PDB file of C-alpha atoms in Angstrom:
ATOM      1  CA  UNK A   1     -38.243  12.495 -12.981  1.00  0.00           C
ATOM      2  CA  UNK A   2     -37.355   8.639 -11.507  1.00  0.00           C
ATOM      3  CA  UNK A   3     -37.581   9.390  -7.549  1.00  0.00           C
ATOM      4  CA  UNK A   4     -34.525   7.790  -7.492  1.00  0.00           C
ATOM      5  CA  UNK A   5     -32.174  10.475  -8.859  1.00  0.00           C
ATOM      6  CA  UNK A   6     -32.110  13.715  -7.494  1.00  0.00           C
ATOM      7  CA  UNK A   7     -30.449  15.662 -10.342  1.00  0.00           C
ATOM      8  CA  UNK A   8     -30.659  14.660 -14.091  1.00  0.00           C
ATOM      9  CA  UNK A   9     -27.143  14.921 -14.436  1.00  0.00           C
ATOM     10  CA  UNK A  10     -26.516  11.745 -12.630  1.00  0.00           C
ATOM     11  CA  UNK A  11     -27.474  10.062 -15.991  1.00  0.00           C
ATOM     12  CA  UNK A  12     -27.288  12.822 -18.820  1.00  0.00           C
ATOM     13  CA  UNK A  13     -25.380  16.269 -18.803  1.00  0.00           C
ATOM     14  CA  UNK A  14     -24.024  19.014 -21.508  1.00  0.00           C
ATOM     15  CA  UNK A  15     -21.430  20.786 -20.134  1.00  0.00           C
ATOM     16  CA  UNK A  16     -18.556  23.964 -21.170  1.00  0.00           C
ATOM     17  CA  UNK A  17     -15.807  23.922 -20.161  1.00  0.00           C
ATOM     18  CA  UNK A  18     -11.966  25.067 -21.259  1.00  0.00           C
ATOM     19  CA  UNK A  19      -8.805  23.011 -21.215  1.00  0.00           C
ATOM     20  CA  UNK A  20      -5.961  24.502 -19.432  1.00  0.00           C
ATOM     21  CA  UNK A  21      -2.856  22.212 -20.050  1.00  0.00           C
ATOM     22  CA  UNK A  22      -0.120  22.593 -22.813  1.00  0.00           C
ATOM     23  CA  UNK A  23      -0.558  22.679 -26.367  1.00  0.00           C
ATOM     24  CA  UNK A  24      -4.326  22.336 -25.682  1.00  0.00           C
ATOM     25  CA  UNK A  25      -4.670  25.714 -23.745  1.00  0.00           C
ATOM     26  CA  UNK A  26      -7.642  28.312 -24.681  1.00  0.00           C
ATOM     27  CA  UNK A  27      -9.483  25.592 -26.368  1.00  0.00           C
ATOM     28  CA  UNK A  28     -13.437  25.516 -25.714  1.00  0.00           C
ATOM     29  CA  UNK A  29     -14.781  22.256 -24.737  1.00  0.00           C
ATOM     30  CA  UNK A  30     -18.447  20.951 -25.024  1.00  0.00           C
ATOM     31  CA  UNK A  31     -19.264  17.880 -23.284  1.00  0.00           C
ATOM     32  CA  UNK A  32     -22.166  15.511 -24.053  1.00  0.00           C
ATOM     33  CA  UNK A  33     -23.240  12.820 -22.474  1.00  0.00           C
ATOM     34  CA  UNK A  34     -26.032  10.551 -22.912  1.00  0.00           C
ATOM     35  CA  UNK A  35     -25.725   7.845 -20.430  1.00  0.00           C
ATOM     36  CA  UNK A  36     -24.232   5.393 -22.734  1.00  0.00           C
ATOM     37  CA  UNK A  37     -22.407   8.100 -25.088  1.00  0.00           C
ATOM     38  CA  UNK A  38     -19.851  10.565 -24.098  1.00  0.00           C
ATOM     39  CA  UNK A  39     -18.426  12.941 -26.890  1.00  0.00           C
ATOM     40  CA  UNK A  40     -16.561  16.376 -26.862  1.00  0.00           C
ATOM     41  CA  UNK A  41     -17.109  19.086 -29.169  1.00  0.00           C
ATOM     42  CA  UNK A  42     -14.707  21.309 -30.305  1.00  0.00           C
ATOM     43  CA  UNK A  43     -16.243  24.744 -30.321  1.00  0.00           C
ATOM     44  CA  UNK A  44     -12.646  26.276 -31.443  1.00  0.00           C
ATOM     45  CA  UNK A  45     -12.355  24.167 -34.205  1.00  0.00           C
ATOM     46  CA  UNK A  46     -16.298  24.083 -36.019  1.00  0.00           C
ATOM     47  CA  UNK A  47     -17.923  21.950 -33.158  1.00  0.00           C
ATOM     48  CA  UNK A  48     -15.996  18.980 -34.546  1.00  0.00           C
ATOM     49  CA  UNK A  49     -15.959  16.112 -32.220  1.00  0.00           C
ATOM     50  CA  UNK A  50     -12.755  15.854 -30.409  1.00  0.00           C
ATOM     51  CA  UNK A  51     -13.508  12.441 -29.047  1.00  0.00           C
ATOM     52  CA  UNK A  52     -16.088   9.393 -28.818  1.00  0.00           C
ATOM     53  CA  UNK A  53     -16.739   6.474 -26.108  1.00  0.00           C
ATOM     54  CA  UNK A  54     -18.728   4.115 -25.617  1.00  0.00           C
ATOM     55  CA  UNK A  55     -18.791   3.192 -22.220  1.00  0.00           C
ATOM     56  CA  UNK A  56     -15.177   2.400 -20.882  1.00  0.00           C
ATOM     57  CA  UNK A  57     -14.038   1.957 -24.712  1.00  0.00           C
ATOM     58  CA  UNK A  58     -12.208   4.972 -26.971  1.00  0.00           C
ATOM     59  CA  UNK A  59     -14.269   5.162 -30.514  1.00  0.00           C
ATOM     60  CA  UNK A  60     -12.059   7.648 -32.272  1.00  0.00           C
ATOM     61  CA  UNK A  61      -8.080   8.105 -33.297  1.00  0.00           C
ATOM     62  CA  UNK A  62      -6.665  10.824 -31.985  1.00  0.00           C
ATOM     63  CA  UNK A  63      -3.395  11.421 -33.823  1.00  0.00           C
ATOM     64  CA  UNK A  64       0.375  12.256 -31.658  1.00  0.00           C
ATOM     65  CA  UNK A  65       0.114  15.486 -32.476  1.00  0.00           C
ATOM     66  CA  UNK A  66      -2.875  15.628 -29.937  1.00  0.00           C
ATOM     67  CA  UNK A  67      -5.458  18.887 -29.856  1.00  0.00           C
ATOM     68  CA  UNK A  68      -3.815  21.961 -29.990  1.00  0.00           C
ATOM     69  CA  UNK A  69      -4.505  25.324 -30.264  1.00  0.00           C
ATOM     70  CA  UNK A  70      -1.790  26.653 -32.308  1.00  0.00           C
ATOM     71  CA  UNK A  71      -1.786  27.604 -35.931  1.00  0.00           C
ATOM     72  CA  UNK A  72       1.044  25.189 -37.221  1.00  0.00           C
ATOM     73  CA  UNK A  73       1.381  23.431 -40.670  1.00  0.00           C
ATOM     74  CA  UNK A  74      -1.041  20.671 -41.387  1.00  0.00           C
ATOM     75  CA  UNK A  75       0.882  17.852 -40.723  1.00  0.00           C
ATOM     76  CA  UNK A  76       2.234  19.238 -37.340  1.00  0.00           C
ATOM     77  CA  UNK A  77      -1.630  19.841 -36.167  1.00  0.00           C
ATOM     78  CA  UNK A  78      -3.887  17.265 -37.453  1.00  0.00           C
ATOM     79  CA  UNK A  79      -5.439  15.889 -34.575  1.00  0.00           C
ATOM     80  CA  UNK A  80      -7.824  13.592 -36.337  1.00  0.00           C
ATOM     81  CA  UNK A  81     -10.576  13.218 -33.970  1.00  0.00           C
ATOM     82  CA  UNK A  82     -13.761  11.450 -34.145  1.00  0.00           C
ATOM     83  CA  UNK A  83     -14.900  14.352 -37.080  1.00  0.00           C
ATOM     84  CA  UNK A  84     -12.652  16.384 -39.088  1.00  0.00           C
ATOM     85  CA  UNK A  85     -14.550  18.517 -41.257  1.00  0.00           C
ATOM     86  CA  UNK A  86     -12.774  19.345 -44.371  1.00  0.00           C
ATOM     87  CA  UNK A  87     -13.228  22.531 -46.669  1.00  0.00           C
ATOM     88  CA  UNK A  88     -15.084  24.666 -47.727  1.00  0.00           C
ATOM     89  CA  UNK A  89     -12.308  25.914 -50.071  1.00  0.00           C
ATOM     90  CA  UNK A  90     -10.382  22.602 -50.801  1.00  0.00           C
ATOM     91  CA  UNK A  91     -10.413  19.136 -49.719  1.00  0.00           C
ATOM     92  CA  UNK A  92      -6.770  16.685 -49.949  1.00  0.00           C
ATOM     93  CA  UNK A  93      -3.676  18.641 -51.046  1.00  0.00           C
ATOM     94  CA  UNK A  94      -4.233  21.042 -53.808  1.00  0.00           C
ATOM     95  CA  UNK A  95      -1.536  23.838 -55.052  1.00  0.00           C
ATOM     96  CA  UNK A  96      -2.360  26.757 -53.431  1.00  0.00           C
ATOM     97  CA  UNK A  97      -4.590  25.724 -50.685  1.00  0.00           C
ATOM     98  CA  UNK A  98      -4.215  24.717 -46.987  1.00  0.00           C
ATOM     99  CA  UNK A  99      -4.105  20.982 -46.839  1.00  0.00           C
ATOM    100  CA  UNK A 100      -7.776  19.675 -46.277  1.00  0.00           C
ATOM    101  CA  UNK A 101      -9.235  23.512 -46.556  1.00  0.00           C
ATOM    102  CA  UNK A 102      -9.587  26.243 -43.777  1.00  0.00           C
ATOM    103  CA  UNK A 103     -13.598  25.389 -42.236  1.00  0.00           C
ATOM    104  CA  UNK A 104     -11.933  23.179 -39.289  1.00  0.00           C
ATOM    105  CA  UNK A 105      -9.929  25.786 -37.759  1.00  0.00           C
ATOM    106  CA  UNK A 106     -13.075  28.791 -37.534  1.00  0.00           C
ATOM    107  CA  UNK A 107     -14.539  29.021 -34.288  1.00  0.00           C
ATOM    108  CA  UNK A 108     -18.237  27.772 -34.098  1.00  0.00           C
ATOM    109  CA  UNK A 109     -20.112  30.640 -32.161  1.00  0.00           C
ATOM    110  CA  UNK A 110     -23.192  28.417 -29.828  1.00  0.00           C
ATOM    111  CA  UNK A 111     -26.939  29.302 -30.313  1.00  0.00           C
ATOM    112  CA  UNK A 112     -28.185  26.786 -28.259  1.00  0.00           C
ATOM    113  CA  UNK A 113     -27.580  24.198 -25.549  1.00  0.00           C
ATOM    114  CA  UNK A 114     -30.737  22.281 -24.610  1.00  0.00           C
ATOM    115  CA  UNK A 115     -30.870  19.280 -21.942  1.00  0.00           C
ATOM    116  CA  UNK A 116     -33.814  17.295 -21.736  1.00  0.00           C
ATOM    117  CA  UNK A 117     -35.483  14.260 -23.789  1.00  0.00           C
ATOM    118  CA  UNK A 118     -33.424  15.581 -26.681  1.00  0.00           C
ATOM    119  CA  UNK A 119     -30.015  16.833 -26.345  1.00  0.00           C
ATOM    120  CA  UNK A 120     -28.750  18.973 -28.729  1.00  0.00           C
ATOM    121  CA  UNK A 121     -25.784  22.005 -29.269  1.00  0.00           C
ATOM    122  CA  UNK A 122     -26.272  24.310 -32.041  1.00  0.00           C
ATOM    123  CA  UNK A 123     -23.779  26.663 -33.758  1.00  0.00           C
ATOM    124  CA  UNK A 124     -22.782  28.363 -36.536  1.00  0.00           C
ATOM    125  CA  UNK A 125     -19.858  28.786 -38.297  1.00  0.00           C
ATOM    126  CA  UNK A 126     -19.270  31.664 -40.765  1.00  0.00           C
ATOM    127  CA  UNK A 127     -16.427  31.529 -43.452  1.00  0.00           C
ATOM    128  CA  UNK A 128     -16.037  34.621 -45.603  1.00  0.00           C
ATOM    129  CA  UNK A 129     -14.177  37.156 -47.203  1.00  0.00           C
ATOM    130  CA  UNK A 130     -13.540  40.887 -47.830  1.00  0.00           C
ATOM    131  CA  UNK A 131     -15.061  41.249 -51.271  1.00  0.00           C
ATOM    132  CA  UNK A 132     -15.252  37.632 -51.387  1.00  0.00           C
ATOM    133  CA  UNK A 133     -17.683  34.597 -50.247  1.00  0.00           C
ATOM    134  CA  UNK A 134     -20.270  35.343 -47.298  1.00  0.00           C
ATOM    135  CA  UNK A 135     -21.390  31.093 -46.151  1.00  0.00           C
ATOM    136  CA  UNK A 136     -22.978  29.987 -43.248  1.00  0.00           C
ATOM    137  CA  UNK A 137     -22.561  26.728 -41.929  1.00  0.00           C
ATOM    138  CA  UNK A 138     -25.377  25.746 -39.058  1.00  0.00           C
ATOM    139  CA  UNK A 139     -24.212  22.746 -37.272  1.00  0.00           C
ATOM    140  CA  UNK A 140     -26.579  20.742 -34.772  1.00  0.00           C
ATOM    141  CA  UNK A 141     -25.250  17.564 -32.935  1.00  0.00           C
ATOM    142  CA  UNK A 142     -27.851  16.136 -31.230  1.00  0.00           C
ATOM    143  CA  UNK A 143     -28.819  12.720 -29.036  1.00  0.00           C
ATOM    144  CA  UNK A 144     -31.553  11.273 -26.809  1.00  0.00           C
ATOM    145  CA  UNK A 145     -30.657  10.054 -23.326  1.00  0.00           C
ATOM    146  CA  UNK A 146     -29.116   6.708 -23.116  1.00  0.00           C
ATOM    147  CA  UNK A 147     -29.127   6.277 -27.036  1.00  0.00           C
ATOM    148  CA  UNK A 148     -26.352   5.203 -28.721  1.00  0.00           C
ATOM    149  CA  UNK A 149     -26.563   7.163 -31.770  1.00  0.00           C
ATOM    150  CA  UNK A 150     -25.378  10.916 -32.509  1.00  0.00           C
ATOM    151  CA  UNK A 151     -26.560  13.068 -35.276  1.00  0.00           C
ATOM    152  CA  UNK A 152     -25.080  15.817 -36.860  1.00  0.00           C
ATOM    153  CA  UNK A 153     -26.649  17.910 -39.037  1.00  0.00           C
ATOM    154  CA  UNK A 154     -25.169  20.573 -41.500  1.00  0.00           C
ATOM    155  CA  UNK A 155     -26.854  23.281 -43.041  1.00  0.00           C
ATOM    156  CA  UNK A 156     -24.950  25.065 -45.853  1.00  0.00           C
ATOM    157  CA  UNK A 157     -26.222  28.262 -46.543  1.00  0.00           C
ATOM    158  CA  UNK A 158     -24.826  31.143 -48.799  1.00  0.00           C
ATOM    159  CA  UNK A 159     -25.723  34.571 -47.821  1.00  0.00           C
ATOM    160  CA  UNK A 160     -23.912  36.450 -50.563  1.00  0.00           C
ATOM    161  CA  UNK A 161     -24.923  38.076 -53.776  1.00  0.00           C
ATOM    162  CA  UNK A 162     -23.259  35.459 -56.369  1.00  0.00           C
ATOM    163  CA  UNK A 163     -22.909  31.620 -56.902  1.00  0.00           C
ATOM    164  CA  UNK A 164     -19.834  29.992 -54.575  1.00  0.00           C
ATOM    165  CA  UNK A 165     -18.039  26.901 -55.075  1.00  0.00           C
ATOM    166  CA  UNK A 166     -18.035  24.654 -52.317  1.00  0.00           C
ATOM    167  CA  UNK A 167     -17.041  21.028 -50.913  1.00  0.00           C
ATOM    168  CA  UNK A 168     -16.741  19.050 -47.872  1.00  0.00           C
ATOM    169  CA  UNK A 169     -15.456  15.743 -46.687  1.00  0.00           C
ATOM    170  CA  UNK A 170     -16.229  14.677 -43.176  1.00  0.00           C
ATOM    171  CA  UNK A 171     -13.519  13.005 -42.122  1.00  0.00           C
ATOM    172  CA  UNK A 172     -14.852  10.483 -39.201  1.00  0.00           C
ATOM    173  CA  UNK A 173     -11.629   8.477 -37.831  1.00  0.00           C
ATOM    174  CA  UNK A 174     -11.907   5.561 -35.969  1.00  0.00           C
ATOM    175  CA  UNK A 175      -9.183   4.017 -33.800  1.00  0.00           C
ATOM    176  CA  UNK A 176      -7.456   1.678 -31.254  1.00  0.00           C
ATOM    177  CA  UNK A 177      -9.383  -0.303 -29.092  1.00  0.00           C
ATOM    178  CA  UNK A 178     -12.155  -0.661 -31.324  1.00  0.00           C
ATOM    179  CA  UNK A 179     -10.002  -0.335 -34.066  1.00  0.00           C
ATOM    180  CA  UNK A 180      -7.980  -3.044 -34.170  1.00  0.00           C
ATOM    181  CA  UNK A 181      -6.181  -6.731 -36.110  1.00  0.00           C
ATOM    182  CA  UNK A 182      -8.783  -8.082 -37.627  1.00  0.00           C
ATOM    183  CA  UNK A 183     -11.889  -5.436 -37.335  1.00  0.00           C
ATOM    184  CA  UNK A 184     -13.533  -5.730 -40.463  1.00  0.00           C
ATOM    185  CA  UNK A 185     -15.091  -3.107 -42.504  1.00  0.00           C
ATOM    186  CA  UNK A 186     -18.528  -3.699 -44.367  1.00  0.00           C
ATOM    187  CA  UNK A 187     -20.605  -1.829 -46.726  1.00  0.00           C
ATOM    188  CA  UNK A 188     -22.424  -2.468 -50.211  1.00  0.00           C
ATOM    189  CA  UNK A 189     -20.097  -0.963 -52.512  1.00  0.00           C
ATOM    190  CA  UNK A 190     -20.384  -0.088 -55.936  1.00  0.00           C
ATOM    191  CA  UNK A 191     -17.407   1.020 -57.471  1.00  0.00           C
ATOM    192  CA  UNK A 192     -13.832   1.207 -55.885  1.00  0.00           C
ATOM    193  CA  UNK A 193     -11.194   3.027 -57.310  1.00  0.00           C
ATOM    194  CA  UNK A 194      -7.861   3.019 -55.659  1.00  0.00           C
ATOM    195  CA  UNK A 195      -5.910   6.181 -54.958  1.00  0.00           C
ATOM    196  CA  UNK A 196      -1.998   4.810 -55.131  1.00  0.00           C
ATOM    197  CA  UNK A 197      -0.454   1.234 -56.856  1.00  0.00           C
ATOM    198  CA  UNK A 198       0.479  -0.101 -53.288  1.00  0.00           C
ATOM    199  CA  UNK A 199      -3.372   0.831 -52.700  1.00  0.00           C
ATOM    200  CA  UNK A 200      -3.979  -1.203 -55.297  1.00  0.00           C
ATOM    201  CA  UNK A 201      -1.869  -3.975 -54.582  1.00  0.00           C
ATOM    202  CA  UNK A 202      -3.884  -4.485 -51.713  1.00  0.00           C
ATOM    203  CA  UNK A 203      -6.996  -3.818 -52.758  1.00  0.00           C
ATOM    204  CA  UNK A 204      -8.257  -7.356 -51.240  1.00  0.00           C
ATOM    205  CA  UNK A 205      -7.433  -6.452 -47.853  1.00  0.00           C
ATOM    206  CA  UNK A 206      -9.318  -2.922 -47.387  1.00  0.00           C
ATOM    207  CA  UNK A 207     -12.049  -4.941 -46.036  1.00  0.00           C
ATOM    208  CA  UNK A 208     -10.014  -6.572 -42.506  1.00  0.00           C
ATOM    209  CA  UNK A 209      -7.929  -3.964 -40.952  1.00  0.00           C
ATOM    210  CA  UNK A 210      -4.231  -5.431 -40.336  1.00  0.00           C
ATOM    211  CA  UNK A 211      -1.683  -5.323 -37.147  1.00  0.00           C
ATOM    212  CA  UNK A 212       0.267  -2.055 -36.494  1.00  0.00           C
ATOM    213  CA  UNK A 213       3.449  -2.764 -38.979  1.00  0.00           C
ATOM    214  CA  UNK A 214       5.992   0.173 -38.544  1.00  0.00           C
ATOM    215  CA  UNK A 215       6.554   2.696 -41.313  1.00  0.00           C
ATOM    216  CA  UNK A 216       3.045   1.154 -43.304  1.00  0.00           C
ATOM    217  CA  UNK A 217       2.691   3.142 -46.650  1.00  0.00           C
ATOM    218  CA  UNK A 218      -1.016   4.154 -46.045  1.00  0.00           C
ATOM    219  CA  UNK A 219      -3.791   3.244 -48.755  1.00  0.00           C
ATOM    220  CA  UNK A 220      -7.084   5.617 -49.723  1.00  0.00           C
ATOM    221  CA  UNK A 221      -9.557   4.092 -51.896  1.00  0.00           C
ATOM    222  CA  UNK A 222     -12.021   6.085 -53.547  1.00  0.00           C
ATOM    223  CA  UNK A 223     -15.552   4.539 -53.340  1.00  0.00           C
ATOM    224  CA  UNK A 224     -19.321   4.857 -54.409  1.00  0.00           C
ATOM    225  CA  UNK A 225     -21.563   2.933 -52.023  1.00  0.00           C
ATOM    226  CA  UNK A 226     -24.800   1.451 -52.795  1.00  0.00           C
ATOM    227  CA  UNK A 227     -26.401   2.634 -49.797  1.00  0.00           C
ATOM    228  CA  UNK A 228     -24.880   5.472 -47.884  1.00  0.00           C
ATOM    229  CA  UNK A 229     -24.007   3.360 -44.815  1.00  0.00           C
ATOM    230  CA  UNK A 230     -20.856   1.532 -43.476  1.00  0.00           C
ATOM    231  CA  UNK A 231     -19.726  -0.596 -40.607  1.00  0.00           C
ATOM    232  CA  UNK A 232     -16.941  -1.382 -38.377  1.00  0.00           C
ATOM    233  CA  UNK A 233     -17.096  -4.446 -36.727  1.00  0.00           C
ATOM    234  CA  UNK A 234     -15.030  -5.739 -33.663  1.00  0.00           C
ATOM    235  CA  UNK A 235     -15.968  -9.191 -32.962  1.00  0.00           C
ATOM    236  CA  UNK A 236     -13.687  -8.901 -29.894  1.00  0.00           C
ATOM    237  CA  UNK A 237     -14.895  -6.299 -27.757  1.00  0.00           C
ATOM    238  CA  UNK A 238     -18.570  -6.986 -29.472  1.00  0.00           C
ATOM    239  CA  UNK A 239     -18.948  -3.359 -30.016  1.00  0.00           C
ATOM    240  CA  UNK A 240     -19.476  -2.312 -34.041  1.00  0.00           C
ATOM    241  CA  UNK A 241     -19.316   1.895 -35.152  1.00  0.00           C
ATOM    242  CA  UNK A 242     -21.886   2.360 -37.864  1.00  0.00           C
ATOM    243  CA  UNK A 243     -21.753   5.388 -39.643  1.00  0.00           C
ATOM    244  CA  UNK A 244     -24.792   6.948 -42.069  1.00  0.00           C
ATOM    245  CA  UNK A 245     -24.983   9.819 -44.377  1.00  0.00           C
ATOM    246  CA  UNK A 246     -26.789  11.617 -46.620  1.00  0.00           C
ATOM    247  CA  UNK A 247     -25.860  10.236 -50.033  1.00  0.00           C
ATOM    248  CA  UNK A 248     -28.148  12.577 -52.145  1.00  0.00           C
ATOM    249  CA  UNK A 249     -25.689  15.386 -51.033  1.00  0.00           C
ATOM    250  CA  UNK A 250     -22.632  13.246 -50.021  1.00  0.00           C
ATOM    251  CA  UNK A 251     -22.296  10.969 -53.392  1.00  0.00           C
ATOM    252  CA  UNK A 252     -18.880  10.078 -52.754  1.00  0.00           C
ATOM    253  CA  UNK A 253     -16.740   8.397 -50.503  1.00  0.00           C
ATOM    254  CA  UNK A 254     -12.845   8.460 -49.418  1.00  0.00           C
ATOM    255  CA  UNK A 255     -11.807   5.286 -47.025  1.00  0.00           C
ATOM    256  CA  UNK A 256      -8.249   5.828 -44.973  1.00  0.00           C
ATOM    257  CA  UNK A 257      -6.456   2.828 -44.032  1.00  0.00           C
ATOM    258  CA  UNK A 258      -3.440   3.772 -42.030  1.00  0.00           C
ATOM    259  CA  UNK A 259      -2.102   0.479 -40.267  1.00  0.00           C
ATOM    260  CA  UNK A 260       1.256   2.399 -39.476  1.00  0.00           C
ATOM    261  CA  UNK A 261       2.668   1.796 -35.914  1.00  0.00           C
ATOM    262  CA  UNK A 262       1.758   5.081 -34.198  1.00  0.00           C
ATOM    263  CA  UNK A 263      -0.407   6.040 -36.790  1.00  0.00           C
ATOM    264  CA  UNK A 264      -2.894   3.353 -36.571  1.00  0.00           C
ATOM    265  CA  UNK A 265      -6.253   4.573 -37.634  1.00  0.00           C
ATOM    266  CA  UNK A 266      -9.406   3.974 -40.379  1.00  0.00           C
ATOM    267  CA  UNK A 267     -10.873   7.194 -42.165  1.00  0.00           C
ATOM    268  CA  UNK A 268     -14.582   6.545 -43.214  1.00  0.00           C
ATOM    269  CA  UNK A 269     -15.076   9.580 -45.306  1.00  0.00           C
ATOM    270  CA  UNK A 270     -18.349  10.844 -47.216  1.00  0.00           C
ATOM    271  CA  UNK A 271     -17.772  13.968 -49.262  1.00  0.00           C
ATOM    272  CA  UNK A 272     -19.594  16.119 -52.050  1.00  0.00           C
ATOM    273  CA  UNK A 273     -16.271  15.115 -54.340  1.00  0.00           C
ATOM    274  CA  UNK A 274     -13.308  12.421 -54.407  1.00  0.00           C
ATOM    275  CA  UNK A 275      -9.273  13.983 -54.378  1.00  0.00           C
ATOM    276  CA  UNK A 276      -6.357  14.466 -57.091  1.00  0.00           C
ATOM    277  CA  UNK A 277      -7.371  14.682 -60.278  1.00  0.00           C
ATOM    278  CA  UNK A 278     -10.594  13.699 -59.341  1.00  0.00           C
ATOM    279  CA  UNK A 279     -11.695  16.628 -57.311  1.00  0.00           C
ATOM    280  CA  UNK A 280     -14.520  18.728 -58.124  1.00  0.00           C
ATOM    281  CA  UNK A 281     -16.424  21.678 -56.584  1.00  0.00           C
ATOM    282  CA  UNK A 282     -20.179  22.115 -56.549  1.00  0.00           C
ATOM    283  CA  UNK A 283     -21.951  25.218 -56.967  1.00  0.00           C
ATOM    284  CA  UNK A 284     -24.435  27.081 -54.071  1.00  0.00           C
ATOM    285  CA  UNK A 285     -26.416  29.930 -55.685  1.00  0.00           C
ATOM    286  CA  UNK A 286     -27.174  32.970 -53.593  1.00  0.00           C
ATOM    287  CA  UNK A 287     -29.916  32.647 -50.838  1.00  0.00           C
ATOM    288  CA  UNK A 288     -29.917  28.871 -51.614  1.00  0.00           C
ATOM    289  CA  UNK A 289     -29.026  26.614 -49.011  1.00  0.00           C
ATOM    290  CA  UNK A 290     -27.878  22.351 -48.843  1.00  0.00           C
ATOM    291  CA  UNK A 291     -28.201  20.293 -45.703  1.00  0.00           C
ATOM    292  CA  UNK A 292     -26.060  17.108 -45.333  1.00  0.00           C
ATOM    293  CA  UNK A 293     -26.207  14.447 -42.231  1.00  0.00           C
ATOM    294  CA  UNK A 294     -24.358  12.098 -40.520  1.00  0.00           C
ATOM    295  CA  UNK A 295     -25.116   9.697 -38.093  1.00  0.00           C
ATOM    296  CA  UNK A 296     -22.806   7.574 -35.650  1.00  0.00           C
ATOM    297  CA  UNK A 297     -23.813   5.065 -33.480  1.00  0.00           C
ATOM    298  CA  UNK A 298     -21.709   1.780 -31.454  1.00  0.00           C
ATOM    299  CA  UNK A 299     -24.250  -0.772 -31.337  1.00  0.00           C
ATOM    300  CA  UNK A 300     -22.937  -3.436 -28.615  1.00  0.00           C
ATOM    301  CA  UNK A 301     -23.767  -7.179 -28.455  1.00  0.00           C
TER     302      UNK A 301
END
């Protein structure tokens, strides 16, 4: 160790803890951070990640409904957050199914917290039924001291006795300060298909987010990328978000623009399938497992 600190968590620390206050109440907190990168994970809600910065600067969108630990209609408790994992029953809005699935709202149960030249939480999160599906999803999110990239890595694993349908969409969600007028949005696409008319109507500016504009109808545009890798660039504050993914296991994409006022946020979305009519499930025999990744990093400069 540098004989200039006396404990490593003047630089780098994990730490537990639970949040006492209001709606939040009773939820279980895991803190990372890196020296450059401070994130939360949710261990209530999957280990999704609450919450990202960079420095002084907010990464994510966190929505006005805030975190909470209540079980209230979808649109009364989506929190966004830097990850949303969606499914394993159902992704978008589908008859008969809770809007965006049911995986985000199991508790993860931790294996492991390790400090040290890697940093890394592990859990797993179970989601089955009586006389029904038995999967296992083992989640690691893991950094090095004073990187600024996170990992996290998914593990899909079905321990029952017949073939289960499956998807997921990780839905990453970026927002104000580094999302803001005139951040602009770059990947090598392939094919775009847009989800709504108005979406298609303004198709040409899905590339350079707009100013807040009250009541904004927001646009989803379904996209295959040419390499699994896209950026969001603020000239301003010199700070760009890159996300990567496994494309071999996340083929598709689903990009958010929501430029309402008070709903201002950018969804950057890989998935096994698109939404609508376009949704499809993929197939997991027993014993067989799938692994998919994402990476997030906020390269300065």
């Amino acid at each position: 160790m540098n004989g200039k600190i006396s404990n490593a968590k003047q630089t780098a620390y994990i730490r537990r803890y639970t949040l006492i206050e209001g709606a939040e109440a009773g939820l279980r907190v895991v803190e990372v951070y890196n020296g450059k990168l401070r994130f939360l994970l949710n261990e209530s809600k999957a280990l999704d990640v609450m919450q990202l910065f960079d420095g002084e600067t907010n990464i994510s969108f966190i929505s006005k409904n805030g975190f909470t630990a209540r079980e209230t209609p979808f649109s009364k408790r989506f929190e966004g957050g830097m990850l949303y994992t969606v499914g394993l029953d159902s992704a978008g809005g589908r008859e008969g199914f809770e809007i965006h699935g049911t995986l985000h709202n199991i508790r993860a149960r931790i294996l492991e917290i390790r400090e040290g030249d890697e940093m890394r939480v592990s859990a797993e999160i179970c989601d089955t039924e009586l006389f029904g599906k038995n999967l296992l999803l083992k989640r690691t999110v893991s950094t090095v001291p004073g990187g600024d990239t996170f990992t996290v890595t998914d593990t899909l694993v079905n321990l029952g006795t017949r073939s289960e349908d499956y998807c997921l969409l990780y839905h990453v969600n970026v927002g104000y300060p580094l999302l803001d007028c005139g951040v602009k949005i770059q990947s090598e696409v392939e094919e775009i298909i847009p989800r709504t008319p108005y979406a298609e109507k303004r198709r040409a500016d899905r590339t350079v987010f707009s100013d807040a504009v009250d009541n904004e109808e927001e646009r989803c545009y379904f996209i295959r990328h040419k390499t699994p890798v896209i950026q969001v660039i603020n000239s301003d504050l010199k700070k760009t978000f890159r996300l990567e993914w496994s494309g071999d296991t996340l083929p598709c994409f689903v990009q958010w623009n929501s430029a309402a006022s008070s709903d201002y946020a950018l969804g950057v979305e890989p998935a096994t399938t698109f939404l609508d009519d376009r949704f499809a499930y993929r197939k997991l025999a027993p014993a067989a497992s799938v692994r998919f990744e994402l990476s997030m990093s906020v390269v300065r400069g």
